[in-house]
């Protein structure tokens, strides 16, 4: 079943950021680094040099300032992304700051899970509400082929740890690729049997230096749904979130399944988000070529109102849908945009 939109939090607080298409913006994704400890084939080159080598990541106090300004503009949800956000030693402090900021109701994170054993208890204590755990294979050799790193055992153990802890709501992100990991669908669905986890099967997106999405590996949402129905005839459709679009559940299973048509879909009419890249640009659309640069203002100690004006300008230029923004030839790595 397709979800209705939007997937906003019922806080009674009205967003002060509304675009020209009458969509309130309530959700910000903050990329805290473009560095990553994996080298997934669909995301970056093996020899990828993070752009922080020439442009530093946002500093801790700058990210805190951004959160404060966003909260004042009616943002109610923050997601920390990367790159890999757990590469920042101050990530727990950033989560704690967001949780303690008036107006912010939900703080989440997307991670590849490799360093989660170091941070799980501290993230729990800091109040992290939910975590998206990215893992594209439950088989060691295939995981290595996708990530180009021999870290499967640790990552799989960390997934088991967070599911067992039941301290943080977990969603498992799986990028489906034809001829690579589609045959593991049943194993991923099996994660929902005993744990209240949402397994999300996602389309490959056209944001990578290798252009792997052009090599026949793309496996569309319609094919994912068809495979689910073929493999699990008793699967039941449910309401998904605004981004999940299609939700499913198996009888007797504690968790749920979602399909995210990240490329073939058009749920732009529901879009309530903006992105802040790790080098301080505000991006109002995933497919947008240019962002609005916060860094000069942040590093000249400008007041909050000047920063708020940048966010207002970015939202005012938010395109009606991704097709309008995608007319350019820009295809940055997701590690730079903020996955």
Short mmCIF file of C-alpha atoms in Angstrom, two decimals:
data_model
loop_
_atom_site.label_atom_id
_atom_site.label_comp_id
_atom_site.label_asym_id
_atom_site.label_seq_id
_atom_site.Cartn_x
_atom_site.Cartn_y
_atom_site.Cartn_z
CA UNK A 1 0.00 0.00 0.00
CA UNK A 2 1.29 3.43 -0.86
CA UNK A 3 1.59 5.71 2.11
CA UNK A 4 -0.19 8.99 2.41
CA UNK A 5 1.94 12.05 2.96
CA UNK A 6 3.56 13.60 4.78
CA UNK A 7 5.27 11.53 7.46
CA UNK A 8 5.53 14.47 9.83
CA UNK A 9 5.58 14.59 13.60
CA UNK A 10 2.43 15.75 15.36
CA UNK A 11 4.04 18.35 17.59
CA UNK A 12 1.52 21.16 17.32
CA UNK A 13 4.37 23.33 16.06
CA UNK A 14 4.03 24.89 12.63
CA UNK A 15 7.12 25.02 10.43
CA UNK A 16 8.31 28.50 9.47
CA UNK A 17 9.90 27.01 6.35
CA UNK A 18 7.32 26.56 3.60
CA UNK A 19 8.37 26.30 -0.04
CA UNK A 20 6.67 27.89 -3.03
CA UNK A 21 4.68 24.68 -3.59
CA UNK A 22 3.13 24.97 -0.11
CA UNK A 23 5.16 22.13 1.40
CA UNK A 24 6.26 22.69 5.01
CA UNK A 25 9.87 21.69 5.67
CA UNK A 26 10.20 19.96 9.05
CA UNK A 27 13.04 17.48 8.59
CA UNK A 28 16.79 18.13 8.18
CA UNK A 29 19.46 15.61 7.23
CA UNK A 30 22.88 16.76 8.39
CA UNK A 31 25.94 15.08 6.86
CA UNK A 32 28.65 15.32 9.49
CA UNK A 33 31.41 13.88 7.29
CA UNK A 34 31.95 12.61 3.75
CA UNK A 35 34.57 10.16 4.97
CA UNK A 36 33.64 6.49 5.12
CA UNK A 37 35.33 3.32 6.37
CA UNK A 38 33.74 1.23 3.59
CA UNK A 39 34.01 1.60 -0.19
CA UNK A 40 30.66 0.37 -1.49
CA UNK A 41 30.80 -0.08 -5.24
CA UNK A 42 27.66 1.98 -5.87
CA UNK A 43 28.83 4.90 -3.74
CA UNK A 44 32.50 5.71 -4.28
CA UNK A 45 35.71 4.67 -5.94
CA UNK A 46 38.16 2.44 -4.10
CA UNK A 47 40.74 5.25 -4.20
CA UNK A 48 38.18 7.90 -3.24
CA UNK A 49 39.72 10.87 -1.47
CA UNK A 50 37.16 12.60 0.74
CA UNK A 51 36.69 16.24 -0.16
CA UNK A 52 37.50 17.22 3.43
CA UNK A 53 41.14 16.97 2.38
CA UNK A 54 40.67 20.41 0.85
CA UNK A 55 37.45 21.58 2.55
CA UNK A 56 37.16 20.63 6.23
CA UNK A 57 34.00 19.12 7.64
CA UNK A 58 31.74 21.32 9.67
CA UNK A 59 33.12 21.81 13.15
CA UNK A 60 31.24 20.64 16.22
CA UNK A 61 30.13 24.11 17.30
CA UNK A 62 29.04 24.88 13.73
CA UNK A 63 26.79 21.82 13.61
CA UNK A 64 25.32 22.79 16.97
CA UNK A 65 24.63 26.28 15.66
CA UNK A 66 22.92 24.82 12.57
CA UNK A 67 20.71 22.66 14.79
CA UNK A 68 19.77 25.67 16.92
CA UNK A 69 18.86 27.75 13.87
CA UNK A 70 16.86 24.90 12.32
CA UNK A 71 14.89 24.38 15.51
CA UNK A 72 14.02 28.07 15.53
CA UNK A 73 12.66 27.68 12.00
CA UNK A 74 10.34 24.85 12.96
CA UNK A 75 12.46 21.82 12.10
CA UNK A 76 11.35 18.95 14.36
CA UNK A 77 13.43 16.01 13.10
CA UNK A 78 17.19 15.71 12.63
CA UNK A 79 19.00 12.82 10.96
CA UNK A 80 22.78 12.56 11.14
CA UNK A 81 24.31 11.04 8.01
CA UNK A 82 27.60 10.81 6.15
CA UNK A 83 29.80 9.32 4.84
CA UNK A 84 29.85 7.39 8.07
CA UNK A 85 28.76 9.57 11.01
CA UNK A 86 30.33 7.29 13.63
CA UNK A 87 33.76 8.28 12.32
CA UNK A 88 33.28 11.54 14.22
CA UNK A 89 34.44 11.17 17.80
CA UNK A 90 32.01 13.92 18.85
CA UNK A 91 28.91 12.28 17.33
CA UNK A 92 27.39 11.38 20.70
CA UNK A 93 27.70 14.99 21.85
CA UNK A 94 25.98 16.14 18.66
CA UNK A 95 23.11 13.69 19.20
CA UNK A 96 22.78 14.84 22.79
CA UNK A 97 22.73 18.48 21.72
CA UNK A 98 19.99 17.84 19.18
CA UNK A 99 17.92 15.91 21.73
CA UNK A 100 18.23 18.76 24.23
CA UNK A 101 17.31 21.47 21.72
CA UNK A 102 13.83 22.86 22.24
CA UNK A 103 11.58 22.03 19.31
CA UNK A 104 13.53 18.99 18.08
CA UNK A 105 11.30 15.98 18.68
CA UNK A 106 13.16 13.18 16.94
CA UNK A 107 16.86 12.50 16.38
CA UNK A 108 17.98 9.66 14.12
CA UNK A 109 21.07 8.41 12.34
CA UNK A 110 22.10 6.36 9.30
CA UNK A 111 25.19 4.17 9.76
CA UNK A 112 26.95 1.22 8.16
CA UNK A 113 27.23 -0.26 11.66
CA UNK A 114 30.95 -0.99 11.59
CA UNK A 115 31.72 1.12 14.68
CA UNK A 116 28.39 0.68 16.42
CA UNK A 117 29.80 -1.54 19.16
CA UNK A 118 31.85 1.44 20.37
CA UNK A 119 28.90 3.80 20.48
CA UNK A 120 25.66 1.87 21.06
CA UNK A 121 25.36 2.42 24.80
CA UNK A 122 26.39 6.07 24.60
CA UNK A 123 23.97 6.75 21.75
CA UNK A 124 21.22 5.11 23.77
CA UNK A 125 22.07 7.23 26.80
CA UNK A 126 22.16 10.37 24.62
CA UNK A 127 18.58 9.67 23.56
CA UNK A 128 18.95 8.62 19.90
CA UNK A 129 15.42 7.73 18.81
CA UNK A 130 16.04 5.57 15.76
CA UNK A 131 18.82 4.21 13.60
CA UNK A 132 18.99 3.10 9.98
CA UNK A 133 21.53 0.28 9.62
CA UNK A 134 22.87 -0.09 6.07
CA UNK A 135 23.88 -3.63 5.14
CA UNK A 136 23.50 -5.01 1.61
CA UNK A 137 24.39 -8.64 2.20
CA UNK A 138 24.14 -11.20 5.00
CA UNK A 139 26.82 -13.36 3.35
CA UNK A 140 30.49 -12.69 4.04
CA UNK A 141 31.99 -12.96 0.56
CA UNK A 142 29.22 -10.98 -1.07
CA UNK A 143 29.45 -8.30 1.61
CA UNK A 144 33.18 -8.01 0.90
CA UNK A 145 32.54 -7.75 -2.85
CA UNK A 146 30.06 -4.90 -2.33
CA UNK A 147 31.92 -2.94 0.36
CA UNK A 148 35.49 -3.85 -0.66
CA UNK A 149 36.30 -4.29 3.01
CA UNK A 150 36.62 -7.47 5.06
CA UNK A 151 34.39 -6.34 7.94
CA UNK A 152 31.33 -8.58 7.65
CA UNK A 153 31.65 -10.43 10.96
CA UNK A 154 31.90 -7.26 13.01
CA UNK A 155 29.05 -5.54 11.17
CA UNK A 156 26.77 -8.57 11.42
CA UNK A 157 27.55 -8.90 15.12
CA UNK A 158 26.73 -5.23 15.65
CA UNK A 159 23.39 -5.66 13.89
CA UNK A 160 22.58 -8.53 16.24
CA UNK A 161 23.61 -6.40 19.22
CA UNK A 162 21.35 -3.49 18.42
CA UNK A 163 18.40 -5.74 17.63
CA UNK A 164 18.92 -7.59 20.92
CA UNK A 165 19.22 -4.38 22.92
CA UNK A 166 15.77 -3.16 21.82
CA UNK A 167 16.89 0.26 23.04
CA UNK A 168 16.68 2.09 19.72
CA UNK A 169 14.18 1.62 16.90
CA UNK A 170 16.00 0.00 13.96
CA UNK A 171 15.47 0.00 10.21
CA UNK A 172 17.73 -2.08 7.98
CA UNK A 173 18.54 -0.48 4.61
CA UNK A 174 19.29 -2.86 1.74
CA UNK A 175 20.20 -1.51 -1.70
CA UNK A 176 18.95 -4.15 -4.14
CA UNK A 177 21.19 -4.90 -7.12
CA UNK A 178 20.36 -7.29 -9.93
CA UNK A 179 22.66 -10.29 -10.02
CA UNK A 180 24.35 -9.32 -6.76
CA UNK A 181 22.13 -9.57 -3.68
CA UNK A 182 18.53 -10.08 -4.83
CA UNK A 183 18.72 -13.77 -3.96
CA UNK A 184 19.16 -12.82 -0.30
CA UNK A 185 15.67 -11.34 -0.01
CA UNK A 186 14.38 -14.25 2.10
CA UNK A 187 17.27 -13.95 4.56
CA UNK A 188 16.63 -10.23 5.02
CA UNK A 189 12.89 -10.77 5.43
CA UNK A 190 13.78 -13.39 8.05
CA UNK A 191 15.17 -10.62 10.27
CA UNK A 192 11.59 -9.44 10.82
CA UNK A 193 10.42 -12.77 12.27
CA UNK A 194 11.50 -12.24 15.88
CA UNK A 195 12.44 -8.56 16.02
CA UNK A 196 10.32 -5.42 15.49
CA UNK A 197 12.70 -4.21 12.79
CA UNK A 198 11.76 -2.71 9.43
CA UNK A 199 13.75 -4.14 6.52
CA UNK A 200 13.75 -1.63 3.67
CA UNK A 201 14.57 -2.76 0.14
CA UNK A 202 15.82 0.25 -1.80
CA UNK A 203 16.45 1.02 -5.43
CA UNK A 204 19.94 1.90 -6.58
CA UNK A 205 20.27 5.65 -7.08
CA UNK A 206 22.22 7.46 -9.84
CA UNK A 207 24.73 9.07 -7.49
CA UNK A 208 28.09 7.39 -7.86
CA UNK A 209 31.41 7.95 -9.50
CA UNK A 210 31.41 4.45 -10.98
CA UNK A 211 27.98 4.79 -12.64
CA UNK A 212 27.22 1.21 -11.57
CA UNK A 213 23.53 1.97 -11.93
CA UNK A 214 24.06 2.05 -15.72
CA UNK A 215 25.54 -1.48 -15.83
CA UNK A 216 22.34 -3.51 -15.60
CA UNK A 217 22.48 -3.81 -11.80
CA UNK A 218 19.42 -1.60 -11.31
CA UNK A 219 16.52 -3.56 -9.80
CA UNK A 220 13.36 -1.50 -9.70
CA UNK A 221 10.73 -1.26 -6.99
CA UNK A 222 8.17 -3.02 -9.18
CA UNK A 223 10.52 -6.00 -9.50
CA UNK A 224 11.21 -5.97 -5.75
CA UNK A 225 7.49 -6.05 -4.99
CA UNK A 226 6.94 -8.81 -7.56
CA UNK A 227 9.69 -10.89 -5.96
CA UNK A 228 8.23 -10.35 -2.49
CA UNK A 229 4.83 -11.62 -3.62
CA UNK A 230 6.40 -14.58 -5.43
CA UNK A 231 8.56 -15.61 -2.48
CA UNK A 232 5.95 -14.87 0.20
CA UNK A 233 2.42 -15.49 -1.14
CA UNK A 234 0.83 -14.68 2.23
CA UNK A 235 2.51 -11.28 2.52
CA UNK A 236 0.14 -8.50 3.57
CA UNK A 237 0.32 -4.88 2.47
CA UNK A 238 0.36 -2.23 5.18
CA UNK A 239 0.78 1.51 5.42
CA UNK A 240 4.39 2.61 4.98
CA UNK A 241 5.93 5.97 5.74
CA UNK A 242 6.04 8.78 3.18
CA UNK A 243 9.49 7.65 2.02
CA UNK A 244 8.87 3.91 2.24
CA UNK A 245 5.89 4.20 -0.08
CA UNK A 246 5.08 0.45 0.01
CA UNK A 247 4.75 -1.39 3.32
CA UNK A 248 4.36 -5.12 3.97
CA UNK A 249 4.14 -7.57 6.84
CA UNK A 250 4.14 -11.35 7.13
CA UNK A 251 1.56 -13.00 9.41
CA UNK A 252 3.07 -13.78 12.81
CA UNK A 253 6.23 -11.75 12.18
CA UNK A 254 7.10 -8.98 14.64
CA UNK A 255 8.75 -6.67 12.13
CA UNK A 256 7.81 -5.16 8.80
CA UNK A 257 9.10 -4.79 5.25
CA UNK A 258 9.21 -1.71 3.06
CA UNK A 259 10.08 -0.98 -0.55
CA UNK A 260 11.60 2.39 -1.36
CA UNK A 261 11.40 3.40 -5.04
CA UNK A 262 14.25 5.85 -4.59
CA UNK A 263 14.69 6.45 -8.32
CA UNK A 264 11.49 5.44 -10.15
CA UNK A 265 9.11 6.97 -7.65
CA UNK A 266 7.66 10.41 -7.49
CA UNK A 267 6.80 11.29 -3.91
CA UNK A 268 8.24 14.76 -4.29
CA UNK A 269 4.80 16.19 -3.50
CA UNK A 270 5.36 14.87 0.04
CA UNK A 271 8.92 16.14 0.45
CA UNK A 272 9.39 17.87 3.80
CA UNK A 273 13.19 17.83 4.05
CA UNK A 274 16.38 19.70 3.41
CA UNK A 275 19.99 18.51 3.54
CA UNK A 276 23.11 20.10 4.92
CA UNK A 277 26.30 18.70 3.40
CA UNK A 278 29.45 18.07 5.40
CA UNK A 279 31.07 21.16 3.89
CA UNK A 280 28.20 23.43 4.87
CA UNK A 281 25.91 23.65 1.85
CA UNK A 282 22.13 23.63 2.17
CA UNK A 283 20.50 21.44 -0.47
CA UNK A 284 16.74 21.56 -0.85
CA UNK A 285 16.51 18.65 -3.30
CA UNK A 286 18.58 15.48 -3.66
CA UNK A 287 18.92 16.15 -7.39
CA UNK A 288 19.89 19.80 -7.02
CA UNK A 289 23.15 20.89 -8.61
CA UNK A 290 24.10 23.83 -6.41
CA UNK A 291 23.50 24.43 -2.74
CA UNK A 292 23.40 27.54 -0.58
CA UNK A 293 26.67 27.94 1.29
CA UNK A 294 26.52 28.40 5.07
CA UNK A 295 30.25 28.13 5.68
CA UNK A 296 31.28 31.78 5.15
CA UNK A 297 28.61 32.94 7.59
CA UNK A 298 29.43 30.25 10.13
CA UNK A 299 33.12 31.14 10.05
CA UNK A 300 32.55 34.87 10.30
CA UNK A 301 30.43 34.43 13.43
CA UNK A 302 27.29 35.76 11.75
CA UNK A 303 24.15 35.87 13.85
CA UNK A 304 21.39 33.27 13.74
CA UNK A 305 19.13 35.46 11.63
CA UNK A 306 21.68 35.64 8.82
CA UNK A 307 21.95 31.84 8.85
CA UNK A 308 18.17 31.53 8.94
CA UNK A 309 17.99 33.64 5.79
CA UNK A 310 20.15 31.09 3.97
CA UNK A 311 17.73 28.32 4.90
CA UNK A 312 14.78 30.45 3.80
CA UNK A 313 16.45 31.09 0.45
CA UNK A 314 17.20 27.40 -0.05
CA UNK A 315 13.61 26.41 0.70
CA UNK A 316 12.29 29.18 -1.57
CA UNK A 317 14.27 27.59 -4.43
CA UNK A 318 13.11 24.04 -3.67
CA UNK A 319 11.98 22.56 -7.02
CA UNK A 320 8.54 21.08 -7.48
CA UNK A 321 10.04 17.66 -8.10
CA UNK A 322 13.34 15.91 -8.77
CA UNK A 323 12.83 15.90 -12.53
CA UNK A 324 13.17 19.69 -12.59
CA UNK A 325 16.34 19.59 -10.51
CA UNK A 326 17.80 16.61 -12.37
CA UNK A 327 17.96 18.43 -15.71
CA UNK A 328 21.61 19.10 -14.98
CA UNK A 329 24.38 16.56 -15.46
CA UNK A 330 25.40 16.67 -11.80
CA UNK A 331 25.77 13.26 -10.19
CA UNK A 332 27.69 13.56 -6.94
CA UNK A 333 28.57 10.67 -4.70
CA UNK A 334 26.00 10.00 -1.99
CA UNK A 335 28.87 10.21 0.50
CA UNK A 336 29.25 13.88 -0.44
CA UNK A 337 25.55 14.73 -0.61
CA UNK A 338 24.83 12.90 2.63
CA UNK A 339 23.13 9.52 2.31
#
